Short mmCIF file of C-alpha atoms in Angstrom, two decimals:
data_model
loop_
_atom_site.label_atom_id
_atom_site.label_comp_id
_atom_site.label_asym_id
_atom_site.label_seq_id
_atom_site.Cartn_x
_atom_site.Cartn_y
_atom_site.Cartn_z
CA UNK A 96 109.48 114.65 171.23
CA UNK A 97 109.64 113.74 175.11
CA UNK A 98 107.22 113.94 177.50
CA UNK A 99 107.34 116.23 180.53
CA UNK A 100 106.04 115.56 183.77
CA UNK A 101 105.88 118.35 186.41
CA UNK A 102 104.70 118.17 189.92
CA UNK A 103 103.63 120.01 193.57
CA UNK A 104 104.70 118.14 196.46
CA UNK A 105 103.48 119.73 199.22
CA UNK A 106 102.78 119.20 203.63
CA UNK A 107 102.24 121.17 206.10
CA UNK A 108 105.36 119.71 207.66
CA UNK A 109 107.50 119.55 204.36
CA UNK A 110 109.90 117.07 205.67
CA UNK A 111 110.40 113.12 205.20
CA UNK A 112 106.78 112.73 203.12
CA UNK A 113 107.22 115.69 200.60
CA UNK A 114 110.87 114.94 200.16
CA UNK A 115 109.84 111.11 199.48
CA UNK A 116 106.98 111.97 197.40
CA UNK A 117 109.07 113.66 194.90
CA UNK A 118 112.05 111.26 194.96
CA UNK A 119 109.45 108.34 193.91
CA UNK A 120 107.65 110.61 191.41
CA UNK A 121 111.03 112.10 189.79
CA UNK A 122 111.99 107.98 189.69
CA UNK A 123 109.06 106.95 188.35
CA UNK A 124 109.00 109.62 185.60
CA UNK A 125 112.42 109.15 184.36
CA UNK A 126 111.80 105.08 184.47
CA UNK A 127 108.81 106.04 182.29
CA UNK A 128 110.98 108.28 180.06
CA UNK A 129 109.58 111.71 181.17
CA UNK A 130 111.67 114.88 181.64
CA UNK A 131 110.20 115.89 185.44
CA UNK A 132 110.43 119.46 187.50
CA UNK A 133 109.31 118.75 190.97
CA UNK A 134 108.27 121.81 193.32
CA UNK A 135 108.46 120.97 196.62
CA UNK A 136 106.73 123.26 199.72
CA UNK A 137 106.85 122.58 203.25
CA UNK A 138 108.23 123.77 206.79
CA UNK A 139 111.81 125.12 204.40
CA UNK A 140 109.61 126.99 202.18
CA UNK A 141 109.20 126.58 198.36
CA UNK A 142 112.32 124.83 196.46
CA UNK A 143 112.70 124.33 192.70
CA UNK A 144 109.65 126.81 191.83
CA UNK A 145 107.45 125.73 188.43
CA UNK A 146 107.59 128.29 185.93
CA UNK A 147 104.87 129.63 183.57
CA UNK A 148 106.77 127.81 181.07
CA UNK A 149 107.44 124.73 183.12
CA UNK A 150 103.60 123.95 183.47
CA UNK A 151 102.44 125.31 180.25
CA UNK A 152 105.10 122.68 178.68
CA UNK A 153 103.81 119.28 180.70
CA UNK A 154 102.39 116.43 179.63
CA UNK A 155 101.11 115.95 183.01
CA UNK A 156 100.65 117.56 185.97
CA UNK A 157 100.90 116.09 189.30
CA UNK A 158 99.84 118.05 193.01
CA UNK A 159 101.13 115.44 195.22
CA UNK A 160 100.09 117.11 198.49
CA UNK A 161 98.47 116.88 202.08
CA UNK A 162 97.60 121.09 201.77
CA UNK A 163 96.64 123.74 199.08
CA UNK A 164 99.55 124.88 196.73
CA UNK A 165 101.61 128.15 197.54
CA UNK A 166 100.24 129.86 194.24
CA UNK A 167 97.71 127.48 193.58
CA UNK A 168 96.19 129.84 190.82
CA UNK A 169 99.44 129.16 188.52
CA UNK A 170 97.47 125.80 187.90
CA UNK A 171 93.79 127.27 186.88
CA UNK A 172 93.90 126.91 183.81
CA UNK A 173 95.36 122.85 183.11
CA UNK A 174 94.35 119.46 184.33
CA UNK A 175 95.70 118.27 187.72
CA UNK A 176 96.25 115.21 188.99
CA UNK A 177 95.74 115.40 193.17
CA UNK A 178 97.04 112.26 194.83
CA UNK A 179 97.80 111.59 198.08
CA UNK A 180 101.62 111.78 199.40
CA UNK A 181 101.47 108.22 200.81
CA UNK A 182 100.10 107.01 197.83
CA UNK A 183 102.90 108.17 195.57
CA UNK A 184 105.66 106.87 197.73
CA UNK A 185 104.15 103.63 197.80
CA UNK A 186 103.23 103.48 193.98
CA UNK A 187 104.70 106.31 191.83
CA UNK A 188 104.96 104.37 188.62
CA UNK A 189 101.57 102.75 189.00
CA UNK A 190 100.27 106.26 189.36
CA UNK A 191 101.67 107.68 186.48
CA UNK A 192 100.83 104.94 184.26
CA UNK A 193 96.88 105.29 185.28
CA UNK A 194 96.74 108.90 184.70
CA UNK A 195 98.42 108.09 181.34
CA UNK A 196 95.06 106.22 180.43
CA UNK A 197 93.20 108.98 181.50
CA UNK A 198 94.43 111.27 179.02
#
């Protein structure tokens, strides 16, 4: 069975940091052996929307973002993980692997 990672990455800009958030968390993931979705909002709107299915499915779920969530409430009822953008792109891998203790 494989593991499945999904994410929010998410600016008020929604240019270079959200885009390179969810590069280094897709890498990360995959280099970790996770199947990853990555939802990313900023100044072009909302790209590659998280289904129902898509977060009721993951492993782990990851808000990578410097503002609230469009449709925040999709996440009410699971665990998030809410790091900062900077940190991710610095240390993706390193992030995933310390949530993975936490659960």
């Amino acid at each position: 069975m494989s593991k499945k990672l999904v994410a929010v990455c998410a600016c008020p800009m929604g240019l270079a940091h959200t885009f390179m958030a969810a590069q280094a968390l897709e890498d990360a993931a995959k280099e970790l052996g996770y199947e990853v979705k990555i939802e990313t909002q900023g100044a072009d709107g909302l790209q590659n929307e998280l289904t129902d299915q898509d977060i009721a499915d993951a492993d782990i779920i990851v808000h990578a973002i410097a503002v609230t969530p469009i449709n925040n409430e999709r996440f009410d009822a699971y665990e998030i993980f809410e790091v900062e953008l900077q940190d991710v792109i610095k240390n993706a891998k390193g992030i995933i692997k310390e949530i993975e203790g936490m659960i």
